[in-house]
Coordinates of C-alpha atoms (C1' of nucleotides) in Angstrom, one line a residue:
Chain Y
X3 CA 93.6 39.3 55.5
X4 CA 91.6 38.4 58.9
X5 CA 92.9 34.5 59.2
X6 CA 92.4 35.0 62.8
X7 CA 92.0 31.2 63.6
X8 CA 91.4 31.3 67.2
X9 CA 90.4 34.8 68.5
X10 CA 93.3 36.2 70.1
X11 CA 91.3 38.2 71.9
X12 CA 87.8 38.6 72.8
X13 CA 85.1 36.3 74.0
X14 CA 83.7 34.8 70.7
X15 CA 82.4 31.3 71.3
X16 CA 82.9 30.0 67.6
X17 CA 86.3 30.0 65.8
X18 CA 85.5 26.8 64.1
X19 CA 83.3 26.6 61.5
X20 CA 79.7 25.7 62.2
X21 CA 78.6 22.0 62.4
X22 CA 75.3 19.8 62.8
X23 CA 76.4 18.6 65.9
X24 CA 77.1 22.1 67.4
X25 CA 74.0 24.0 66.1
X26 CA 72.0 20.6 67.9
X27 CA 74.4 20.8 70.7
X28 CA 74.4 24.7 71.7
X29 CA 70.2 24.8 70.8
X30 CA 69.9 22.0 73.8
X31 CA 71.8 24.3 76.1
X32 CA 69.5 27.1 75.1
X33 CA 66.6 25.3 75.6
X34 CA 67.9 23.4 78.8
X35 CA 68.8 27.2 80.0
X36 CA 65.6 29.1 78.8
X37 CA 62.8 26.4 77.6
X38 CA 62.0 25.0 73.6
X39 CA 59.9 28.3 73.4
X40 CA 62.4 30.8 74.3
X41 CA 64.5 29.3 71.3
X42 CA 64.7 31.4 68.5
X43 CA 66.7 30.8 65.2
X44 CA 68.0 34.1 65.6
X45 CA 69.2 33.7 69.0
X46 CA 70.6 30.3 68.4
X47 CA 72.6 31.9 65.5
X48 CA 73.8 34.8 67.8
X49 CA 74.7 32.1 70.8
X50 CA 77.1 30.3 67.9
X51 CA 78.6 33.9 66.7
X52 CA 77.0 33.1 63.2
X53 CA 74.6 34.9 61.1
X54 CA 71.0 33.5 61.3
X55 CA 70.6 32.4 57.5
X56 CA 73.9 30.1 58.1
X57 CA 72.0 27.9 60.2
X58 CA 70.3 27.1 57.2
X59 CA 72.9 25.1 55.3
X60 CA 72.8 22.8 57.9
X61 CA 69.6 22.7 59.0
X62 CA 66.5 22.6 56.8
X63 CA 64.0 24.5 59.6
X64 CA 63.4 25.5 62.6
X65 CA 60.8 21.8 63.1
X66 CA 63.8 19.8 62.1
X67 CA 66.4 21.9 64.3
X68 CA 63.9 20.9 66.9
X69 CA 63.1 17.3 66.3
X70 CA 67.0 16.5 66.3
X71 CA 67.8 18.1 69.6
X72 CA 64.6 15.8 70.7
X73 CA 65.9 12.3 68.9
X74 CA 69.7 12.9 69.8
X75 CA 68.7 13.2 73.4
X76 CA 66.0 10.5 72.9
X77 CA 69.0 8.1 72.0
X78 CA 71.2 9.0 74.7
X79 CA 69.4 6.6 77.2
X80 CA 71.4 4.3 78.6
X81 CA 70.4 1.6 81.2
X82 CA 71.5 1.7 84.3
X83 CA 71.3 -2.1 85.5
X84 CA 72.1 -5.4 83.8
X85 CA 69.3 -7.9 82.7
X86 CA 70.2 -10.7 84.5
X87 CA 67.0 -9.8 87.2
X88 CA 63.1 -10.6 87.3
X89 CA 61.2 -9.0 84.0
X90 CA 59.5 -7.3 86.6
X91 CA 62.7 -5.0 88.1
X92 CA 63.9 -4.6 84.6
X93 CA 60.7 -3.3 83.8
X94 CA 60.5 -0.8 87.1
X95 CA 64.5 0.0 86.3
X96 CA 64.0 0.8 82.6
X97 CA 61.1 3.6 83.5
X98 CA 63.5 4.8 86.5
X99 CA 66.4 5.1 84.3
X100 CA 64.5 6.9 81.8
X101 CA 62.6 9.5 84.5
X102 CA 66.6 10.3 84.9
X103 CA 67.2 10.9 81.5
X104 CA 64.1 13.4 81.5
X105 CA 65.1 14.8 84.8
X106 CA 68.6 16.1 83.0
X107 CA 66.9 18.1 80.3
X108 CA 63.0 18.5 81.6
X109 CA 62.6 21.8 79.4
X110 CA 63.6 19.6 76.2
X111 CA 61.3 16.3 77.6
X112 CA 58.6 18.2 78.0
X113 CA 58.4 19.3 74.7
X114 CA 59.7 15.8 73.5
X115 CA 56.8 13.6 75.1
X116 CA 54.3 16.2 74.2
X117 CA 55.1 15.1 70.1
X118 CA 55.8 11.9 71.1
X119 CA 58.8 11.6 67.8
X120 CA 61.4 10.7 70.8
X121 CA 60.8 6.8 70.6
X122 CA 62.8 5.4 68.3
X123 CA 62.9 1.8 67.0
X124 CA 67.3 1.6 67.3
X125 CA 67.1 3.4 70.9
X126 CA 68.2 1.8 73.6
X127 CA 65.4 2.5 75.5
X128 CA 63.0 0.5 72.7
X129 CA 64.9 -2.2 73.1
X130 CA 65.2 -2.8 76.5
X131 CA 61.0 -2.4 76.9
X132 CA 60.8 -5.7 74.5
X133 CA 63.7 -7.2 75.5
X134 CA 61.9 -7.5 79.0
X135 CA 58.1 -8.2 77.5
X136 CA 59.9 -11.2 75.9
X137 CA 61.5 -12.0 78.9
X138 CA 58.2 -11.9 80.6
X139 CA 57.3 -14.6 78.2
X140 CA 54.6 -12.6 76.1
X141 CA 53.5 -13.9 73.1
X142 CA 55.7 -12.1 70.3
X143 CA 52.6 -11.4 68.8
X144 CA 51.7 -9.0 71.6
X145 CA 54.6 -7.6 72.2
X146 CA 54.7 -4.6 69.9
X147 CA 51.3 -3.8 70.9
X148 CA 51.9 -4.0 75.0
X149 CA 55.0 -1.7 74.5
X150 CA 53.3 0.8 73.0
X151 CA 50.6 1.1 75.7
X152 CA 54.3 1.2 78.1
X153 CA 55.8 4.1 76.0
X154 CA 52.2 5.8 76.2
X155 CA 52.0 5.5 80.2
X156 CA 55.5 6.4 80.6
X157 CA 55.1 9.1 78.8
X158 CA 51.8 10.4 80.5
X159 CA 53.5 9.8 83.9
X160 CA 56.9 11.7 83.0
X161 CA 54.9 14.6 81.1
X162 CA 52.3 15.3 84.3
X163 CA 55.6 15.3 86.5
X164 CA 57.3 17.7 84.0
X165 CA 54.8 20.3 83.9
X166 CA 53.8 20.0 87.7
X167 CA 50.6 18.7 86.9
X168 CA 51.0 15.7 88.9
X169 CA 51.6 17.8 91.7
X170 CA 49.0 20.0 91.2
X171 CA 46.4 17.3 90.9
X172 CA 47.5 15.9 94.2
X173 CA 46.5 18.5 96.0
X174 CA 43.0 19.0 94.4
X175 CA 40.8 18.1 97.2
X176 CA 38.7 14.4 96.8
X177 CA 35.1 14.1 96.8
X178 CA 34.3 15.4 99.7
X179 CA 36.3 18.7 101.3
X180 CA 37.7 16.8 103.9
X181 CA 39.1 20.2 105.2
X182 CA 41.3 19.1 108.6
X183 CA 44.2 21.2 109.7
X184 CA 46.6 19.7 107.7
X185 CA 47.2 22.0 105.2
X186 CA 49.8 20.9 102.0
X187 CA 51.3 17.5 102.7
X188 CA 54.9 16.7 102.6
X189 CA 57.5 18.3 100.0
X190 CA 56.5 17.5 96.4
X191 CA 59.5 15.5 95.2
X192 CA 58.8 12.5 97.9
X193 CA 55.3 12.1 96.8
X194 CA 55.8 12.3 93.0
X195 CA 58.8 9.5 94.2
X196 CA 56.5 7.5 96.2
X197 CA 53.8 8.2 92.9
X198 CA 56.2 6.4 90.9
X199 CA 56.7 3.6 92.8
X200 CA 52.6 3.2 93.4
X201 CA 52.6 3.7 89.3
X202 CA 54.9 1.0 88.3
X203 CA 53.9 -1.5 90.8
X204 CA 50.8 -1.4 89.4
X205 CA 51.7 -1.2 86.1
X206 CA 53.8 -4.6 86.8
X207 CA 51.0 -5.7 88.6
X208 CA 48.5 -5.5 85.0
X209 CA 51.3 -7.1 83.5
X210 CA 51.6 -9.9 85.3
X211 CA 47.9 -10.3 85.2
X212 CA 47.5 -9.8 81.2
X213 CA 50.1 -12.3 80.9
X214 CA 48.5 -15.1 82.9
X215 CA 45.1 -14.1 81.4
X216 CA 46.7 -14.5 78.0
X217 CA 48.3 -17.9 79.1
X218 CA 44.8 -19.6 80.0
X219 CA 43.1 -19.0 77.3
X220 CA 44.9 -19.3 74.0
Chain R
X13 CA 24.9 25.3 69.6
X14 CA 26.0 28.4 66.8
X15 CA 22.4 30.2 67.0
X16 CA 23.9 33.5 66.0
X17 CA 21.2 35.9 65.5
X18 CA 21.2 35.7 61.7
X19 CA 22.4 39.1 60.2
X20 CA 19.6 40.6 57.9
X21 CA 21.7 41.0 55.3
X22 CA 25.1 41.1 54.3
X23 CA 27.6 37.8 55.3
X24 CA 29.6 39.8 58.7
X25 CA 29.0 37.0 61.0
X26 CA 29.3 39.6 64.3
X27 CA 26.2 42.0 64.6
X28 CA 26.8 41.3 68.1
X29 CA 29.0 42.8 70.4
X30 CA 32.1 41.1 71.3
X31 CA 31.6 39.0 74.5
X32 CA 34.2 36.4 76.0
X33 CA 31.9 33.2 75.6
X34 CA 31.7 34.2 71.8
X35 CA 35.5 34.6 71.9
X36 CA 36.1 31.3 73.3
X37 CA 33.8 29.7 70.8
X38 CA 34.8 30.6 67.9
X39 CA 38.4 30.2 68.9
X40 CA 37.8 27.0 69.5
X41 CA 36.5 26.5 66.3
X42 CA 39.0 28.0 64.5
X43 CA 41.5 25.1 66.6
X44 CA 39.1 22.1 66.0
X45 CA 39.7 23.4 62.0
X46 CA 43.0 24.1 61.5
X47 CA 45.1 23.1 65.2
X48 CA 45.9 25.3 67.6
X49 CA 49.6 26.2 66.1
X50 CA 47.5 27.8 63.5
X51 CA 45.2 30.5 65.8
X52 CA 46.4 33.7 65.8
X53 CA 44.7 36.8 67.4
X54 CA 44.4 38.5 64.1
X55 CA 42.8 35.4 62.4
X56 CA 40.9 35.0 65.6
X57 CA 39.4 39.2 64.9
X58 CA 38.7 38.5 61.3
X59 CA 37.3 35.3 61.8
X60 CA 35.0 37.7 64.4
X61 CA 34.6 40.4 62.1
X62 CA 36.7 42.2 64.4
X63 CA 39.9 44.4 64.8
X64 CA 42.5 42.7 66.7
X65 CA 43.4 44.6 69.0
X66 CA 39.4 44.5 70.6
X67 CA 40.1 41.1 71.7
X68 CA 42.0 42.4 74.1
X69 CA 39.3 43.8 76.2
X70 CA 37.7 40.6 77.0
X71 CA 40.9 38.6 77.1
X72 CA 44.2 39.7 78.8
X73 CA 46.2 37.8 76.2
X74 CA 46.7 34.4 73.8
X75 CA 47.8 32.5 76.6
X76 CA 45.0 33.1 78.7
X77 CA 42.7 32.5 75.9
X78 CA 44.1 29.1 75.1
X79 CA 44.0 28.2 78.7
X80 CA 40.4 29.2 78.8
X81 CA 39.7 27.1 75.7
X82 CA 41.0 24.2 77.5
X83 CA 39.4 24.4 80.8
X84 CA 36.1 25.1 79.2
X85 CA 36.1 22.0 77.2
X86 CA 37.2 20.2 79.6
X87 CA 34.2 21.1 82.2
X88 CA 32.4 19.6 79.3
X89 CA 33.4 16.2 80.4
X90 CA 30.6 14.2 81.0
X91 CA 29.7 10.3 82.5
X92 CA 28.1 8.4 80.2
X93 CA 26.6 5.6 82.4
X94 CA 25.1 5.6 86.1
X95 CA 27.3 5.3 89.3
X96 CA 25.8 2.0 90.4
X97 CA 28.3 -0.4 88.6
X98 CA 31.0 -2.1 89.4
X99 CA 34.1 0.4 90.7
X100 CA 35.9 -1.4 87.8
X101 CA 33.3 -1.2 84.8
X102 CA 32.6 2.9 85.9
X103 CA 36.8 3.0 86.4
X104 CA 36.7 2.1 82.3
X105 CA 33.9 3.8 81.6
X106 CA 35.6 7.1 82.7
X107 CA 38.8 6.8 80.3
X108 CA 36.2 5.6 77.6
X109 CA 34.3 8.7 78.2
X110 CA 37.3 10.9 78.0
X111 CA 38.2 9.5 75.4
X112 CA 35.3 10.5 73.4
X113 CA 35.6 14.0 74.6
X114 CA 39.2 13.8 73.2
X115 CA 37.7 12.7 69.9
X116 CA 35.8 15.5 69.9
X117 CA 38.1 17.6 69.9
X118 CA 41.6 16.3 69.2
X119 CA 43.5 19.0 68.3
X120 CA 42.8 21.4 71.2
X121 CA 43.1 18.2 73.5
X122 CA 46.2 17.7 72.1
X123 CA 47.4 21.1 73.3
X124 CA 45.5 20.8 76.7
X125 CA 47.2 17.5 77.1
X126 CA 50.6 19.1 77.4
X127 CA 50.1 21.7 79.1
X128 CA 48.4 19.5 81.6
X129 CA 46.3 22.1 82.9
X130 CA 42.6 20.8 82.0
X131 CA 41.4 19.3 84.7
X132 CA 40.3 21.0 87.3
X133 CA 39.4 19.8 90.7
X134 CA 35.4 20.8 90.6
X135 CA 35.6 18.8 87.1
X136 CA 33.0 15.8 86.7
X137 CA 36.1 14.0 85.7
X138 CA 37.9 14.1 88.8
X139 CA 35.1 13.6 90.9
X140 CA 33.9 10.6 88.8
X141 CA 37.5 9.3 89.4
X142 CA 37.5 10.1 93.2
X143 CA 34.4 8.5 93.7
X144 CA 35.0 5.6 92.3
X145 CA 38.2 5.2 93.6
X146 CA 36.4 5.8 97.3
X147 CA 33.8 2.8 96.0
X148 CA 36.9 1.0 95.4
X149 CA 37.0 1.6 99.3
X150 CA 40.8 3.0 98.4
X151 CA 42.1 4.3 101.7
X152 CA 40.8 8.3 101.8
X153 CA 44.5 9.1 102.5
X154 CA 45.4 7.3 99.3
X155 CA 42.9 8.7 97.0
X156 CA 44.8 12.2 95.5
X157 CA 47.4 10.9 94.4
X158 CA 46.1 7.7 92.9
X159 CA 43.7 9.4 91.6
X160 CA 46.6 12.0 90.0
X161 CA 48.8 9.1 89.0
X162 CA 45.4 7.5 86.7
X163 CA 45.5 11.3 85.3
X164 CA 48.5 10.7 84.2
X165 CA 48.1 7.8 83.0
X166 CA 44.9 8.5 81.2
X167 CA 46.8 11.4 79.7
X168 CA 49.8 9.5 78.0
X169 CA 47.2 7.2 76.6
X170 CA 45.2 9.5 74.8
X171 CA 47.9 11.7 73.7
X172 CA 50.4 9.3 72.2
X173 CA 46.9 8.6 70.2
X174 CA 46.3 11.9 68.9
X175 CA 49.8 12.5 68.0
X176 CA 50.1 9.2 66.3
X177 CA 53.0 8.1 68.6
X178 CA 50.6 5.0 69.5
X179 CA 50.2 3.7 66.0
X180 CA 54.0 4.5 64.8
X181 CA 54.9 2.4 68.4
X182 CA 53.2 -0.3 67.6
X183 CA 54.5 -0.7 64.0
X184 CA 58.2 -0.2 65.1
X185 CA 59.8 -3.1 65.2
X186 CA 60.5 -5.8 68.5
X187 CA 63.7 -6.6 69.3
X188 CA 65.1 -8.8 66.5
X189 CA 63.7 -7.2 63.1
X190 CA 61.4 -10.3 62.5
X191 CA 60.6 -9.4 58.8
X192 CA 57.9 -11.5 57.2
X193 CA 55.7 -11.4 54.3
X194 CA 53.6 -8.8 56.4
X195 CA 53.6 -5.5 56.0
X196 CA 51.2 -3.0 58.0
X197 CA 49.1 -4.8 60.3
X198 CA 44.9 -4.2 60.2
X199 CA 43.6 -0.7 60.3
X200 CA 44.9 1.3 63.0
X201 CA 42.0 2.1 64.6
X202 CA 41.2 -0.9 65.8
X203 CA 44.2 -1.9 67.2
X204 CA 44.1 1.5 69.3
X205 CA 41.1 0.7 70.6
X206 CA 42.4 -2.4 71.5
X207 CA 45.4 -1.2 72.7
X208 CA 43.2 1.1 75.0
X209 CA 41.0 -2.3 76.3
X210 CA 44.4 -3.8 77.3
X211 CA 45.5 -0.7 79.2
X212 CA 42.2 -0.1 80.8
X213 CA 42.3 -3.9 82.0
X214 CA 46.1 -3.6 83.3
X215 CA 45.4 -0.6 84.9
X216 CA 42.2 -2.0 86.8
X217 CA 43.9 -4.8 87.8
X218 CA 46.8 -2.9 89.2
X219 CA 44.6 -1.1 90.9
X220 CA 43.0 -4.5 92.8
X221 CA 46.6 -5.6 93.4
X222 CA 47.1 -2.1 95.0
X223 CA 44.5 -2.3 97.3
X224 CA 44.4 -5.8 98.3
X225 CA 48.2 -5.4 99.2
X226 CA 47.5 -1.7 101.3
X227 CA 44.3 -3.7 103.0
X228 CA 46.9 -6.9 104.1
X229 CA 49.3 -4.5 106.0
X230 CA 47.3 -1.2 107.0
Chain J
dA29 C1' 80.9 25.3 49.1
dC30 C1' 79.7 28.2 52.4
dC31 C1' 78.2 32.4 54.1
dT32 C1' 75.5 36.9 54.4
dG33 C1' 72.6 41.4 54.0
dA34 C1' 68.3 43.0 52.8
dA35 C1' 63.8 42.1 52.5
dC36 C1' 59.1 39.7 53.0
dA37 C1' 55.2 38.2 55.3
dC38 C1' 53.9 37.5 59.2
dC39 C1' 53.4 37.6 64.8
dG40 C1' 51.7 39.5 69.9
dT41 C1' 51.0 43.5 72.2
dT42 C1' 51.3 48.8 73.7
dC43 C1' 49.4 53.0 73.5
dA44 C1' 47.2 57.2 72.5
dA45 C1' 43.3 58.5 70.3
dG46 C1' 38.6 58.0 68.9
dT47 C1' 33.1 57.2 69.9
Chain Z
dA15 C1' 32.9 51.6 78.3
dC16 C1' 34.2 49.9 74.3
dC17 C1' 36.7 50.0 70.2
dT18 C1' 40.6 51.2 66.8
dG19 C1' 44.8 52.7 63.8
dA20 C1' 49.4 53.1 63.9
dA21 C1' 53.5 51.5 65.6
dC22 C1' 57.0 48.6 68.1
dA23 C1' 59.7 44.7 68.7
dC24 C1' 60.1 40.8 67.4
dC25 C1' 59.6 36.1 64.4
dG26 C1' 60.9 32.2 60.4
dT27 C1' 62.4 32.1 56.0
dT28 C1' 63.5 33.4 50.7
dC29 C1' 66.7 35.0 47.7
dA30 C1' 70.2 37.2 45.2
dA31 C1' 74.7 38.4 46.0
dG32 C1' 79.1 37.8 47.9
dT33 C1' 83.8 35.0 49.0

DNA sequence: ACCTGAACACCGTTCAAGT
DNA sequence: ACCTGAACACCGTTCAAGT
């Protein structure tokens, strides 16, 4: 009676039946569009031209719907750079090539580093932070430990810039109100740059300094 | 601090009128309990022997209460030791502090965390860390947004810890899955409070690198 | 096997009406 | 001024019934 593969007219977005992959794939572009919040099983449903109880045959709940988007996106991460170079660029690369990742879908991120279920063990990402403690020549014993603590000030770092709070406390005034005429510095996005930079040279910095601790005294 | 004038008789817990400060408390009660994915206005009005809608006469809305919530626990912040230590030993003492206050109330700080919206500048937080970063004789110019990025940092730490994502990182596995007769490593709390030495350390001593290389070439 | 309509048990919030 | 009942416009999810 109504085949009608392919609509020969109108604008319906689904003439295909619904899958995994596109409910995870049209919720990111909800979310990317309107923020994890705005994202509503109903409205998902309508965006796929489905009825809302059929995303549940693929889907067990609205928590899982959400924690896939965050772990497909999570393994996406690719890096940018080879690993023939220092431990320390590697290190300062990997946390660049991952503010890019979170810089494509910030809306999603946000929400992602705020659970903290992005990390995981097969992902690229993973791998590349102990691939370059052991290149750094940390004990292996330490290594899990010290990339943890990494994830953890990655994620602080990436999260404050996400929801502007790293802008925000930049231009809380220090100790003293040191009020000159210089009102709000330069534009935000070349001081949360320059932030970066400060963030992970210092973070190399500690490194470098835990690891010759840890080499004195074994 | 729940005096509560003690009701003659009867077990209403409200033979007070509504007032914002009372609001606030037991809110945040009701999210130390049972998270703050759980507090609804209605619970919130029962829990005050109250009708819903009356809350909204003291509070514009559930956003704004949560965001009070949050800022009012975190003016709560306060330093544990004196200010005439070592710029390094009160730099630790601060996250070590925070992190108490973070124990004390880890769900809520889990919210506040995310949202990134708890500190605020007339904190004692953020002038315990702008002072000591000005005893760290940091140039003045330099303070904001060092002072932001440690915010950050501080933040990722003692998230990933509430959420978990700490302990689960450090139980993943390093690069090449290195299975031995171990399973689970000690108790997880004390290798997060190690984890949180080791940080601390890194992050002091990325801080000396910073300013002995910013004194070198002023 | 996959989909769906109706319904349930909730939400936050508006608004007119009470005292 | 402060409170409230009823109502509105949503939610996520269950379940029995359809194809």
């Amino acid at each position: 009676m109504e085949k009608q593969r392919k609509a020969p007219r109108g604008t319906r977005k689904r003439d295909v039946p619904l899958s995994e992959d596109g409910i995870y794939a049209t919720a990111l572009q909800l979310i990317d569009a309107d923020g994890v919040e705005a994202l509503t099983m109903r409205k998902l449903a309508t965006a796929l031209d489905a009825n809302p109880m059929s995303l549940y045959h693929h889907v067990p709940n609205k928590e899982a719907l959400l924690h896939g988007v965050a772990t497909r996106v999570g393994s996406q991460f690719r890096e940018g750079k080879q690993e023939d170079i220092p431990w320390q660029d590697r290190m300062r690369q990997l946390a660049l090539d991952f503010r890019a990742l979170a810089h494509r879908h910030p809306k999603l991120m946000e929400y992602s580093f705020a659970r903290a279920d992005y990390v995981q063990p097969e992902d690229p990402f993973w791998q590349g932070l102990t691939d370059t403690l052991a290149a750094a020549e940390l004990p292996a014993s330490e290594i899990p430990r010290v990339a943890a603590s990494l994830c953890a000030v990655f994620t602080g770092l990436l999260l404050s810039e996400l929801t502007g709070a790293l802008q925000r406390w930049t231009t809380l005034p220090p100790a003293p109100a040191d009020t000159d005429g210089e009102g709000t510095p330069p534009p935000a996005e070349d001081v949360v740059d320059a932030m970066f930079s400060f963030a992970l040279d210092a973070v190399v910095a500690g490194l470098e300094s835990h690891i010759a601790r840890t080499r004195k005294e074994p």
